[in-house]
mmCIF file of C-alpha atoms and ligand atoms in Angstrom:
data_model
loop_
_atom_site.group_PDB
_atom_site.id
_atom_site.type_symbol
_atom_site.label_atom_id
_atom_site.label_comp_id
_atom_site.label_asym_id
_atom_site.label_seq_id
_atom_site.Cartn_x
_atom_site.Cartn_y
_atom_site.Cartn_z
ATOM 1 C CA MET J 1 -7.538 -20.273 -19.944
ATOM 2 C CA SER J 2 -7.611 -23.496 -21.885
ATOM 3 C CA MET J 3 -4.523 -25.447 -22.874
ATOM 4 C CA LEU J 4 -5.708 -25.143 -26.440
ATOM 5 C CA ALA J 5 -5.205 -21.406 -26.441
ATOM 6 C CA LEU J 6 -1.765 -21.835 -24.890
ATOM 7 C CA ASN J 7 -0.735 -24.391 -27.492
ATOM 8 C CA ASP J 8 -1.812 -22.096 -30.268
ATOM 9 C CA GLY J 9 0.651 -19.543 -28.981
ATOM 10 C CA PRO J 10 -0.134 -16.373 -27.109
ATOM 11 C CA SER J 11 0.493 -14.148 -30.125
ATOM 12 C CA ARG J 12 -2.411 -15.741 -31.913
ATOM 13 C CA ILE J 13 -4.688 -15.015 -29.032
ATOM 14 C CA LEU J 14 -4.109 -11.337 -29.697
ATOM 15 C CA THR J 15 -5.663 -11.712 -33.118
ATOM 16 C CA LEU J 16 -9.017 -12.491 -31.522
ATOM 17 C CA PRO J 17 -10.897 -9.178 -31.567
ATOM 18 C CA ARG J 18 -13.035 -9.883 -28.518
ATOM 19 C CA ARG J 19 -9.942 -10.223 -26.349
ATOM 20 C CA LYS J 20 -8.388 -6.961 -27.500
ATOM 21 C CA SER J 21 -11.093 -4.792 -26.090
ATOM 22 C CA VAL J 22 -10.535 -6.090 -22.572
ATOM 23 C CA PHE J 23 -7.235 -4.282 -22.161
ATOM 24 C CA VAL J 24 -8.022 -0.831 -23.410
ATOM 25 C CA VAL J 25 -8.861 1.262 -20.385
ATOM 26 C CA VAL J 26 -6.870 0.035 -17.428
ATOM 27 C CA ASN J 27 -3.540 1.550 -16.498
ATOM 28 C CA SER J 28 -1.144 -1.349 -15.720
ATOM 29 C CA SER J 29 0.579 0.569 -12.963
ATOM 30 C CA GLU J 30 -2.593 0.430 -10.869
ATOM 31 C CA LEU J 31 -2.904 -3.328 -11.097
ATOM 32 C CA SER J 32 -1.595 -5.859 -8.623
ATOM 33 C CA ASP J 33 0.976 -8.394 -9.799
ATOM 34 C CA GLU J 34 -1.746 -11.044 -9.576
ATOM 35 C CA ASP J 35 -3.982 -9.068 -11.936
ATOM 36 C CA LEU J 36 -1.077 -8.441 -14.281
ATOM 37 C CA LEU J 37 -0.283 -12.147 -14.501
ATOM 38 C CA VAL J 38 -3.912 -12.935 -15.296
ATOM 39 C CA ARG J 39 -3.809 -10.364 -18.067
ATOM 40 C CA ILE J 40 -0.518 -11.699 -19.408
ATOM 41 C CA GLY J 41 -2.185 -15.107 -19.490
ATOM 42 C CA ALA J 42 -4.722 -13.618 -21.857
ATOM 43 C CA GLY J 43 -1.993 -12.165 -24.074
ATOM 44 C CA ASP J 44 -1.765 -8.591 -22.748
ATOM 45 C CA ARG J 45 1.660 -7.154 -23.658
ATOM 46 C CA THR J 46 1.229 -3.967 -21.653
ATOM 47 C CA ALA J 47 0.781 -6.085 -18.551
ATOM 48 C CA PHE J 48 3.867 -8.076 -19.548
ATOM 49 C CA GLU J 49 5.911 -4.876 -19.794
ATOM 50 C CA ALA J 50 4.877 -3.930 -16.266
ATOM 51 C CA ILE J 51 5.860 -7.340 -14.886
ATOM 52 C CA PHE J 52 9.085 -7.270 -16.879
ATOM 53 C CA ASN J 53 10.081 -3.889 -15.496
ATOM 54 C CA ARG J 54 9.329 -5.033 -11.976
ATOM 55 C CA TYR J 55 10.950 -8.453 -11.994
ATOM 56 C CA ALA J 56 13.583 -8.718 -14.741
ATOM 57 C CA PRO J 57 16.200 -6.590 -12.900
ATOM 58 C CA ARG J 58 15.688 -8.596 -9.699
ATOM 59 C CA VAL J 59 15.805 -11.909 -11.516
ATOM 60 C CA LYS J 60 19.066 -10.837 -13.130
ATOM 61 C CA SER J 61 20.384 -9.918 -9.721
ATOM 62 C CA TYR J 62 19.396 -13.342 -8.322
ATOM 63 C CA LEU J 63 21.022 -15.166 -11.251
ATOM 64 C CA MET J 64 24.268 -13.281 -10.759
ATOM 65 C CA ARG J 65 24.220 -14.321 -7.123
ATOM 66 C CA LEU J 66 23.885 -17.930 -8.242
ATOM 67 C CA GLY J 67 27.094 -17.492 -10.199
ATOM 68 C CA ALA J 68 25.961 -16.496 -13.681
ATOM 69 C CA GLY J 69 28.118 -13.885 -15.421
ATOM 70 C CA ALA J 70 26.483 -10.573 -16.311
ATOM 71 C CA ALA J 71 25.849 -11.509 -19.947
ATOM 72 C CA ALA J 72 24.498 -14.961 -19.139
ATOM 73 C CA ALA J 73 22.337 -13.512 -16.357
ATOM 74 C CA GLU J 74 20.919 -10.940 -18.770
ATOM 75 C CA ASP J 75 20.066 -13.604 -21.323
ATOM 76 C CA LEU J 76 18.634 -15.966 -18.734
ATOM 77 C CA ALA J 77 16.575 -13.199 -17.126
ATOM 78 C CA GLN J 78 15.017 -12.536 -20.524
ATOM 79 C CA GLU J 79 14.420 -16.244 -20.980
ATOM 80 C CA ALA J 80 12.764 -16.447 -17.567
ATOM 81 C CA MET J 81 10.493 -13.541 -18.470
ATOM 82 C CA ILE J 82 9.586 -15.300 -21.711
ATOM 83 C CA SER J 83 8.612 -18.298 -19.588
ATOM 84 C CA VAL J 84 6.469 -15.961 -17.505
ATOM 85 C CA TRP J 85 4.675 -14.958 -20.690
ATOM 86 C CA ARG J 86 4.304 -18.552 -21.792
ATOM 87 C CA ARG J 87 3.086 -19.900 -18.505
ATOM 88 C CA ALA J 88 1.030 -17.013 -17.165
ATOM 89 C CA ALA J 89 -2.194 -18.698 -18.276
ATOM 90 C CA SER J 90 -1.520 -21.441 -15.741
ATOM 91 C CA TYR J 91 -0.791 -19.006 -12.892
ATOM 92 C CA ASP J 92 -3.119 -19.622 -9.957
ATOM 93 C CA ALA J 93 -3.154 -16.913 -7.287
ATOM 94 C CA ALA J 94 -4.585 -19.394 -4.773
ATOM 95 C CA LYS J 95 -1.455 -21.515 -5.059
ATOM 96 C CA ALA J 96 1.421 -19.051 -5.134
ATOM 97 C CA LYS J 97 2.218 -15.393 -4.798
ATOM 98 C CA PRO J 98 3.493 -13.784 -7.992
ATOM 99 C CA SER J 99 6.961 -13.278 -6.495
ATOM 100 C CA THR J 100 7.184 -16.959 -5.548
ATOM 101 C CA TRP J 101 5.942 -18.025 -8.953
ATOM 102 C CA VAL J 102 8.440 -15.808 -10.771
ATOM 103 C CA PHE J 103 11.231 -16.952 -8.449
ATOM 104 C CA VAL J 104 10.585 -20.631 -9.245
ATOM 105 C CA ILE J 105 10.560 -19.894 -12.973
ATOM 106 C CA ALA J 106 13.875 -18.043 -12.658
ATOM 107 C CA ARG J 107 15.452 -20.823 -10.594
ATOM 108 C CA ASN J 108 14.303 -23.457 -13.064
ATOM 109 C CA ALA J 109 15.668 -21.386 -15.948
ATOM 110 C CA TRP J 110 19.051 -21.468 -14.210
ATOM 111 C CA ILE J 111 18.944 -25.214 -13.608
ATOM 112 C CA ASP J 112 17.722 -25.787 -17.140
ATOM 113 C CA ARG J 113 20.633 -23.756 -18.469
ATOM 114 C CA LEU J 114 23.085 -25.854 -16.505
ATOM 115 C CA ARG J 115 21.550 -28.937 -18.051
ATOM 116 C CA ARG J 116 21.587 -27.592 -21.607
ATOM 117 C CA GLU J 117 25.200 -26.645 -21.259
ATOM 118 C CA LYS J 118 25.904 -30.107 -19.930
ATOM 119 C CA VAL J 119 27.733 -28.605 -17.041
ATOM 120 C CA ALA J 120 25.538 -30.632 -14.785
ATOM 121 C CA LEU J 121 22.207 -32.324 -14.402
ATOM 122 C CA ALA J 122 18.840 -30.702 -14.188
ATOM 123 C CA TYR J 123 16.463 -30.752 -11.294
ATOM 124 C CA GLN J 124 13.733 -31.412 -13.840
ATOM 125 C CA LEU J 125 15.106 -34.846 -14.429
ATOM 126 C CA ALA J 126 14.320 -35.675 -10.872
ATOM 127 C CA ASN J 127 10.925 -34.091 -10.667
ATOM 128 C CA PRO J 128 8.630 -36.917 -11.714
ATOM 129 C CA PRO J 129 8.042 -38.872 -8.534
ATOM 130 C CA ILE J 130 9.117 -42.452 -8.197
ATOM 131 C CA GLU J 131 5.850 -43.891 -7.074
ATOM 132 C CA GLU J 132 3.297 -41.192 -7.661
ATOM 133 C CA SER J 133 1.350 -40.353 -10.767
ATOM 134 C CA GLN J 134 3.424 -38.884 -13.568
ATOM 135 C CA GLU J 135 0.535 -37.284 -15.372
ATOM 136 C CA GLU J 136 2.020 -33.832 -14.934
ATOM 137 C CA ALA J 137 2.713 -31.497 -17.803
ATOM 138 C CA PRO J 138 6.358 -30.440 -18.154
ATOM 139 C CA ASP J 139 5.615 -27.092 -16.608
ATOM 140 C CA ALA J 140 3.785 -28.585 -13.693
ATOM 141 C CA ALA J 141 6.805 -28.491 -11.403
ATOM 142 C CA VAL J 142 6.485 -24.732 -11.451
ATOM 143 C CA VAL J 143 2.863 -24.851 -10.452
ATOM 144 C CA ARG J 144 2.956 -27.822 -8.124
ATOM 145 C CA ARG J 145 3.357 -26.413 -4.681
ATOM 146 C CA GLY J 146 1.742 -26.213 -1.333
ATOM 147 C CA ASP J 147 -1.259 -24.045 -0.812
ATOM 148 C CA GLU J 148 -0.016 -20.482 -0.390
ATOM 149 C CA SER J 149 -1.957 -19.892 2.794
ATOM 150 C CA ARG J 150 -0.228 -22.853 4.444
ATOM 151 C CA VAL J 151 3.080 -21.466 3.309
ATOM 152 C CA ALA J 152 2.107 -18.130 4.811
ATOM 153 C CA ASP J 153 1.271 -19.862 8.092
ATOM 154 C CA ALA J 154 4.686 -21.487 8.120
ATOM 155 C CA LEU J 155 6.397 -18.199 7.400
ATOM 156 C CA ALA J 156 4.374 -16.389 10.033
ATOM 157 C CA GLU J 157 5.988 -18.541 12.691
ATOM 158 C CA LEU J 158 9.405 -17.154 11.864
ATOM 159 C CA SER J 159 10.588 -14.026 13.598
ATOM 160 C CA GLU J 160 11.746 -11.129 11.447
ATOM 161 C CA GLU J 161 15.338 -11.774 12.532
ATOM 162 C CA GLN J 162 15.117 -15.410 11.486
ATOM 163 C CA ARG J 163 13.679 -14.473 8.133
ATOM 164 C CA GLN J 164 16.434 -11.971 7.612
ATOM 165 C CA VAL J 165 19.130 -14.482 8.405
ATOM 166 C CA VAL J 166 17.544 -17.057 6.117
ATOM 167 C CA ARG J 167 17.292 -14.533 3.307
ATOM 168 C CA LEU J 168 20.861 -13.416 3.649
ATOM 169 C CA SER J 169 22.114 -16.962 3.538
ATOM 170 C CA PHE J 170 19.831 -17.916 0.665
ATOM 171 C CA PHE J 171 20.571 -15.127 -1.652
ATOM 172 C CA GLU J 172 23.958 -13.861 -0.950
ATOM 173 C CA ASP J 173 25.755 -17.085 -0.351
ATOM 174 C CA ASN J 174 27.147 -15.459 2.736
ATOM 175 C CA SER J 175 29.113 -17.410 5.197
ATOM 176 C CA HIS J 176 27.648 -17.310 8.670
ATOM 177 C CA SER J 177 30.403 -14.969 9.744
ATOM 178 C CA GLU J 178 29.642 -12.540 6.926
ATOM 179 C CA ILE J 179 26.000 -12.517 7.933
ATOM 180 C CA ALA J 180 27.027 -11.912 11.524
ATOM 181 C CA ALA J 181 29.119 -8.924 10.506
ATOM 182 C CA ARG J 182 26.382 -7.565 8.313
ATOM 183 C CA LEU J 183 23.771 -7.753 11.053
ATOM 184 C CA SER J 184 26.211 -6.817 13.823
ATOM 185 C CA LEU J 185 25.384 -10.019 15.650
ATOM 186 C CA PRO J 186 27.614 -12.563 17.363
ATOM 187 C CA LEU J 187 28.401 -15.518 15.095
ATOM 188 C CA GLY J 188 26.819 -17.980 17.500
ATOM 189 C CA THR J 189 23.582 -15.998 17.414
ATOM 190 C CA VAL J 190 23.436 -16.130 13.630
ATOM 191 C CA LYS J 191 24.065 -19.849 13.596
ATOM 192 C CA SER J 192 21.473 -20.634 16.218
ATOM 193 C CA ARG J 193 18.946 -18.305 14.626
ATOM 194 C CA LEU J 194 19.363 -19.922 11.263
ATOM 195 C CA ARG J 195 19.082 -23.356 12.790
ATOM 196 C CA LEU J 196 16.036 -22.298 14.800
ATOM 197 C CA ALA J 197 14.351 -20.784 11.779
ATOM 198 C CA LEU J 198 14.844 -23.939 9.782
ATOM 199 C CA THR J 199 13.763 -26.184 12.610
ATOM 200 C CA LYS J 200 10.648 -24.114 13.225
ATOM 201 C CA LEU J 201 9.699 -24.231 9.598
ATOM 202 C CA ARG J 202 10.135 -27.964 9.572
ATOM 203 C CA ALA J 203 8.135 -28.440 12.785
ATOM 204 C CA HIS J 204 5.358 -26.440 11.239
ATOM 205 C CA TRP J 205 5.156 -28.737 8.263
ATOM 206 C CA GLU J 206 5.267 -31.815 10.360
ATOM 207 C CA GLN J 207 1.994 -30.866 12.016
ATOM 208 C CA TYR J 208 0.292 -31.077 8.626
ATOM 209 C CA SER J 209 1.597 -34.438 7.641
ATOM 210 C CA MET K 1 4.518 -45.724 0.981
ATOM 211 C CA SER K 2 5.979 -42.337 1.783
ATOM 212 C CA PRO K 3 9.676 -42.059 2.630
ATOM 213 C CA ARG K 4 10.770 -42.169 6.264
ATOM 214 C CA HIS K 5 14.236 -40.651 5.963
ATOM 215 C CA HIS K 6 14.354 -37.023 4.839
ATOM 216 C CA PRO K 7 16.967 -34.391 3.958
ATOM 217 C CA SER K 8 17.624 -31.783 6.667
ATOM 218 C CA ALA K 9 15.978 -28.362 6.442
ATOM 219 C CA ASP K 10 19.168 -26.655 5.314
ATOM 220 C CA ILE K 11 19.562 -29.141 2.460
ATOM 221 C CA LEU K 12 15.965 -28.520 1.373
ATOM 222 C CA ALA K 13 16.553 -24.765 1.631
ATOM 223 C CA SER K 14 19.599 -25.015 -0.632
ATOM 224 C CA TYR K 15 17.636 -27.158 -3.045
ATOM 225 C CA ALA K 16 14.746 -24.670 -3.138
ATOM 226 C CA THR K 17 16.985 -21.671 -3.717
ATOM 227 C CA GLY K 18 18.945 -23.325 -6.524
ATOM 228 C CA THR K 19 22.253 -23.190 -4.673
ATOM 229 C CA LEU K 20 22.789 -26.924 -4.272
ATOM 230 C CA ASP K 21 25.356 -28.449 -6.615
ATOM 231 C CA PRO K 22 23.371 -30.075 -9.415
ATOM 232 C CA GLY K 23 24.412 -33.694 -8.774
ATOM 233 C CA PHE K 24 23.299 -33.234 -5.184
ATOM 234 C CA GLY K 25 20.159 -31.453 -6.363
ATOM 235 C CA LEU K 26 19.345 -34.470 -8.482
ATOM 236 C CA VAL K 27 19.498 -36.784 -5.479
ATOM 237 C CA VAL K 28 17.389 -34.439 -3.346
ATOM 238 C CA GLY K 29 14.937 -33.994 -6.234
ATOM 239 C CA VAL K 30 14.289 -37.729 -6.396
ATOM 240 C CA HIS K 31 13.378 -37.725 -2.726
ATOM 241 C CA VAL K 32 11.285 -34.557 -2.937
ATOM 242 C CA GLY K 33 9.455 -36.031 -5.914
ATOM 243 C CA SER K 34 8.226 -38.894 -3.785
ATOM 244 C CA CYS K 35 7.769 -37.077 -0.439
ATOM 245 C CA ALA K 36 4.779 -34.777 0.076
ATOM 246 C CA LYS K 37 6.167 -33.538 3.395
ATOM 247 C CA CYS K 38 9.430 -32.300 1.906
ATOM 248 C CA ARG K 39 7.597 -30.899 -1.115
ATOM 249 C CA ALA K 40 5.540 -28.754 1.256
ATOM 250 C CA GLN K 41 8.685 -27.590 2.991
ATOM 251 C CA VAL K 42 10.395 -26.780 -0.294
ATOM 252 C CA SER K 43 7.315 -24.692 -1.145
ATOM 253 C CA ALA K 44 7.768 -22.702 2.068
ATOM 254 C CA PHE K 45 11.400 -22.040 1.199
ATOM 255 C CA GLU K 46 10.364 -21.014 -2.298
ATOM 256 C CA ALA K 47 7.911 -18.534 -0.779
ATOM 257 C CA THR K 48 10.692 -17.131 1.423
ATOM 258 C CA SER K 49 12.842 -16.879 -1.661
ATOM 259 C CA GLY K 50 10.062 -15.155 -3.598
ATOM 260 C CA ALA K 51 9.747 -12.573 -0.840
ATOM 261 C CA ALA K 52 13.516 -12.146 -0.817
ATOM 262 C CA LEU K 53 13.502 -11.681 -4.586
ATOM 263 C CA ASN K 54 11.434 -8.552 -4.029
ATOM 264 C CA ASP K 55 14.101 -7.226 -1.694
ATOM 265 C CA LEU K 56 17.043 -7.845 -3.984
ATOM 266 C CA PRO K 57 18.752 -4.825 -5.503
ATOM 267 C CA GLN K 58 17.785 -4.339 -9.120
ATOM 268 C CA ALA K 59 20.548 -5.222 -11.534
ATOM 269 C CA GLN K 60 21.106 -2.931 -14.465
ATOM 270 C CA LEU K 61 19.565 -4.479 -17.583
ATOM 271 C CA ALA K 62 21.125 -4.125 -21.007
ATOM 272 C CA SER K 63 19.721 -1.193 -22.925
ATOM 273 C CA GLY K 64 16.761 -2.293 -25.000
ATOM 274 C CA ALA K 65 16.282 -5.447 -22.894
ATOM 275 C CA LEU K 66 12.507 -5.088 -22.878
ATOM 276 C CA ALA K 67 12.288 -4.500 -26.636
ATOM 277 C CA GLN K 68 14.585 -7.454 -27.211
ATOM 278 C CA THR K 69 12.456 -9.697 -25.015
ATOM 279 C CA LEU K 70 9.256 -8.596 -26.731
ATOM 280 C CA ALA K 71 10.877 -9.429 -30.071
ATOM 281 C CA ARG K 72 11.808 -12.862 -28.731
ATOM 282 C CA LEU K 73 8.173 -13.468 -27.793
ATOM 283 C CA ASP K 74 7.289 -13.202 -31.464
ATOM 284 C CA GLN K 75 10.022 -15.514 -32.649
ATOM 285 C CA ILE K 76 9.453 -18.372 -30.307
ATOM 286 C CA ARG K 77 7.036 -21.047 -31.319
ATOM 287 C CA PHE K 78 5.584 -22.807 -28.342
ATOM 288 C CA ARG K 79 4.807 -26.418 -28.774
ATOM 289 C CA PRO K 80 3.721 -28.769 -26.060
ATOM 290 C CA VAL K 81 6.293 -31.324 -25.014
ATOM 291 C CA ALA K 82 4.994 -34.660 -23.817
ATOM 292 C CA PRO K 83 6.215 -35.440 -20.296
ATOM 293 C CA ASP K 84 8.848 -38.131 -20.106
ATOM 294 C CA THR K 85 7.092 -40.801 -18.112
ATOM 295 C CA ARG K 86 9.819 -43.432 -18.143
ATOM 296 C CA PRO K 87 11.064 -44.632 -14.758
ATOM 297 C CA LEU K 88 13.881 -42.491 -13.398
ATOM 298 C CA LEU K 89 16.460 -45.213 -13.915
ATOM 299 C CA GLU K 90 15.747 -45.162 -17.647
ATOM 300 C CA ARG K 91 15.802 -41.386 -17.856
ATOM 301 C CA LEU K 92 19.135 -40.969 -16.116
ATOM 302 C CA PRO K 93 21.970 -40.558 -18.610
ATOM 303 C CA LEU K 94 23.944 -43.546 -17.344
ATOM 304 C CA GLU K 95 27.351 -44.668 -18.521
ATOM 305 C CA PRO K 96 27.524 -48.406 -19.273
ATOM 306 C CA LYS K 97 27.122 -50.615 -16.216
ATOM 307 C CA ARG K 98 30.271 -52.147 -14.847
ATOM 308 C CA TRP K 99 30.002 -55.309 -12.824
ATOM 309 C CA VAL K 100 32.461 -54.987 -10.032
ATOM 310 C CA ALA K 101 31.638 -58.116 -8.052
ATOM 311 C CA PRO K 102 29.031 -60.869 -8.239
ATOM 312 C CA GLY K 103 25.687 -59.130 -7.906
ATOM 313 C CA VAL K 104 27.125 -55.619 -7.807
ATOM 314 C CA TRP K 105 27.162 -53.085 -10.627
ATOM 315 C CA VAL K 106 27.917 -49.425 -10.765
ATOM 316 C CA ALA K 107 27.194 -46.849 -13.473
ATOM 317 C CA ALA K 108 28.328 -43.250 -13.487
ATOM 318 C CA VAL K 109 25.660 -40.676 -14.280
ATOM 319 C CA ASN K 110 26.862 -38.938 -17.397
ATOM 320 C CA THR K 111 27.920 -35.551 -16.178
ATOM 321 C CA PRO K 112 31.129 -33.876 -17.178
ATOM 322 C CA ARG K 113 33.102 -34.918 -14.179
ATOM 323 C CA SER K 114 34.358 -32.284 -11.868
ATOM 324 C CA ALA K 115 37.532 -32.971 -9.994
ATOM 325 C CA GLU K 116 35.737 -33.866 -6.825
ATOM 326 C CA ASP K 117 32.069 -34.664 -7.235
ATOM 327 C CA ARG K 118 30.825 -38.003 -8.392
ATOM 328 C CA VAL K 119 27.296 -38.959 -9.344
ATOM 329 C CA TYR K 120 26.544 -42.630 -9.831
ATOM 330 C CA VAL K 121 24.062 -45.446 -9.483
ATOM 331 C CA LEU K 122 25.054 -48.471 -7.445
ATOM 332 C CA SER K 123 23.124 -51.738 -7.514
ATOM 333 C CA VAL K 124 23.780 -54.379 -4.912
ATOM 334 C CA GLY K 125 22.239 -57.843 -5.090
ATOM 335 C CA LYS K 126 20.676 -59.621 -2.189
ATOM 336 C CA SER K 127 23.595 -61.783 -1.260
ATOM 337 C CA ALA K 128 26.399 -59.355 -2.039
ATOM 338 C CA LEU K 129 28.337 -57.575 0.670
ATOM 339 C CA THR K 130 28.702 -53.854 0.411
ATOM 340 C CA ALA K 131 31.787 -51.891 1.117
ATOM 341 C CA ARG K 132 32.430 -50.510 4.514
ATOM 342 C CA HIS K 133 33.583 -47.032 3.750
ATOM 343 C CA GLU K 134 34.414 -43.700 5.240
ATOM 344 C CA HIS K 135 33.639 -40.338 3.745
ATOM 345 C CA SER K 136 35.974 -37.441 3.296
ATOM 346 C CA GLY K 137 33.152 -35.175 2.178
ATOM 347 C CA ALA K 138 29.373 -35.099 1.998
ATOM 348 C CA GLU K 139 27.511 -37.962 0.386
ATOM 349 C CA PHE K 140 23.846 -37.788 -0.610
ATOM 350 C CA CYS K 141 22.020 -41.004 -1.392
ATOM 351 C CA VAL K 142 18.475 -41.825 -2.400
ATOM 352 C CA VAL K 143 17.098 -45.332 -2.745
ATOM 353 C CA LEU K 144 15.577 -45.932 -6.180
ATOM 354 C CA LYS K 145 14.607 -49.572 -5.733
ATOM 355 C CA GLY K 146 14.784 -52.218 -3.038
ATOM 356 C CA ALA K 147 16.048 -51.422 0.455
ATOM 357 C CA TYR K 148 19.128 -51.507 2.645
ATOM 358 C CA ARG K 149 19.767 -51.427 6.353
ATOM 359 C CA ASP K 150 22.541 -49.767 8.328
ATOM 360 C CA GLU K 151 23.059 -48.411 11.829
ATOM 361 C CA LEU K 152 20.333 -45.804 11.251
ATOM 362 C CA GLY K 153 17.627 -48.248 10.198
ATOM 363 C CA VAL K 154 16.004 -49.453 6.989
ATOM 364 C CA PHE K 155 16.153 -47.265 3.894
ATOM 365 C CA ALA K 156 13.568 -48.088 1.197
ATOM 366 C CA ALA K 157 12.555 -46.505 -2.133
ATOM 367 C CA GLY K 158 12.512 -42.710 -1.866
ATOM 368 C CA ASP K 159 14.448 -42.586 1.401
ATOM 369 C CA PHE K 160 17.252 -40.050 1.614
ATOM 370 C CA ALA K 161 20.544 -40.606 3.398
ATOM 371 C CA PHE K 162 23.245 -38.110 4.211
ATOM 372 C CA ALA K 163 26.736 -39.077 5.265
ATOM 373 C CA ASP K 164 29.821 -37.037 5.977
ATOM 374 C CA SER K 165 33.277 -37.553 7.368
ATOM 375 C CA ASP K 166 31.884 -38.732 10.704
ATOM 376 C CA VAL K 167 30.204 -41.745 9.185
ATOM 377 C CA ASN K 168 31.842 -45.117 8.720
ATOM 378 C CA HIS K 169 29.124 -47.577 7.923
ATOM 379 C CA GLN K 170 28.441 -50.899 6.303
ATOM 380 C CA PRO K 171 24.992 -51.087 4.738
ATOM 381 C CA VAL K 172 23.454 -54.479 3.975
ATOM 382 C CA VAL K 173 20.708 -55.230 1.487
ATOM 383 C CA GLU K 174 17.320 -55.728 3.118
ATOM 384 C CA GLY K 175 14.679 -58.009 1.585
ATOM 385 C CA ASP K 176 14.758 -60.091 -1.573
ATOM 386 C CA GLN K 177 15.216 -57.375 -4.188
ATOM 387 C CA ASP K 178 18.414 -55.856 -5.489
ATOM 388 C CA CYS K 179 18.986 -52.488 -3.873
ATOM 389 C CA ILE K 180 19.610 -49.668 -6.350
ATOM 390 C CA CYS K 181 20.676 -46.242 -5.092
ATOM 391 C CA LEU K 182 21.625 -42.932 -6.655
ATOM 392 C CA PHE K 183 24.628 -41.247 -5.056
ATOM 393 C CA ALA K 184 26.293 -37.868 -5.223
ATOM 394 C CA THR K 185 29.557 -37.641 -3.348
ATOM 395 C CA GLU K 186 31.894 -34.805 -2.684
ATOM 396 C CA GLY K 187 35.517 -35.576 -2.136
ATOM 397 C CA ARG K 188 36.991 -39.032 -2.399
ATOM 398 C CA LEU K 189 35.436 -41.997 -0.695
ATOM 399 C CA LYS K 190 37.802 -44.125 1.281
ATOM 400 C CA PRO K 191 36.448 -47.584 0.666
ATOM 401 C CA HIS K 192 37.514 -50.510 2.753
ATOM 402 C CA GLY K 193 37.402 -54.041 1.443
ATOM 403 C CA LEU K 194 37.342 -55.630 -1.962
ATOM 404 C CA ILE K 195 34.058 -54.382 -3.398
ATOM 405 C CA GLY K 196 34.735 -50.866 -2.297
ATOM 406 C CA ARG K 197 38.096 -50.786 -3.994
ATOM 407 C CA LEU K 198 36.660 -52.323 -7.155
ATOM 408 C CA ALA K 199 33.741 -49.966 -7.317
ATOM 409 C CA PHE K 200 35.592 -46.791 -6.625
ATOM 410 C CA GLU K 201 38.910 -47.466 -8.257
ATOM 411 C CA LEU K 202 38.578 -50.036 -11.055
ATOM 412 C CA ALA K 203 35.133 -48.909 -12.153
ATOM 413 C CA ASP K 204 36.261 -45.317 -11.924
ATOM 414 C CA VAL K 205 33.037 -43.754 -10.770
HETATM 415 ZN ZN1 ZN D 1 10.937 -36.091 2.769
#
């Protein structure tokens, strides 16, 4: 998908007859998220509806956990899904899983909102590196990431318990003691597991650097 | 040269999940922007978060949310925005510099100030002495320009430093350049000595 088509706006892509015919036969529910994103990148609204139905309620849930009120979370979730539509043409399945890609868009929508409301500063401000090339497009922070297979390798080194503890602490802003209660584990176990998980992940990355 | 001092894994995890307070996220973001190693680690935490997103309970959307979003797709005109390629120091919304001692200036980063957090840029010239200070809360620091040295070693451009209530240190400028750092601090610093008092009380950062 060329940048030119993106700049022209996805709705105009739909006016090209040769693109319309591509979408006719396939039932979106049978497609993987990767396939759906590729189709959205080409302007397919049916594919967008499928991705919306799958992710918008979860994105709203995540935003509420970050501290957004229900109304703000609703609005932001819609905004994030609009970004999904806008940016789908640049989605690269070799670089990120759909869930990771959508997550980063949702997180950036939250940070961006904080900035717009002048409650605080944006991460985006900090994204261009100090000494490295700054040739990136504004959306590049969303795309710029490690190779997904390396990420998978790093994750594979975590035990299921470690992953669970990490997830609970990431998403639910739980104190360690709340996590302990939830998992029926001693507090010390939760703490050491979390620390171990993080240390393992870091050790994994160090071997690549 | 890639940075040698990095944020801890739990700081990077908070950054990746969007739960770090934004002033602190800004400091971490500067480091991550110049450190391939931490960028890779942030990517791993983002992948964990993406997987966790799938496991989150689904919030109830407003009725007609999909139709509303589809309507918004039609209204929005997308136009490319040129990336802002100015150096970070020029892009930061800084309050006017205040000289607090010969060779030392401080400028608050323009954020509506919360009661406790402070975000500011501090520049210390080669021959100036910095304040020995203690911390009552967490302090994140990233070097933007130049270098300093303290008990933990030399910190140069891109290096990240974390301090909390256990730390009582006196950094000194290393090399011939002014050392410019971006700070986010939680709680009140307890500066010792003249420059510290000037910077944190008179200059009101
Ligand atoms: Zn680093």
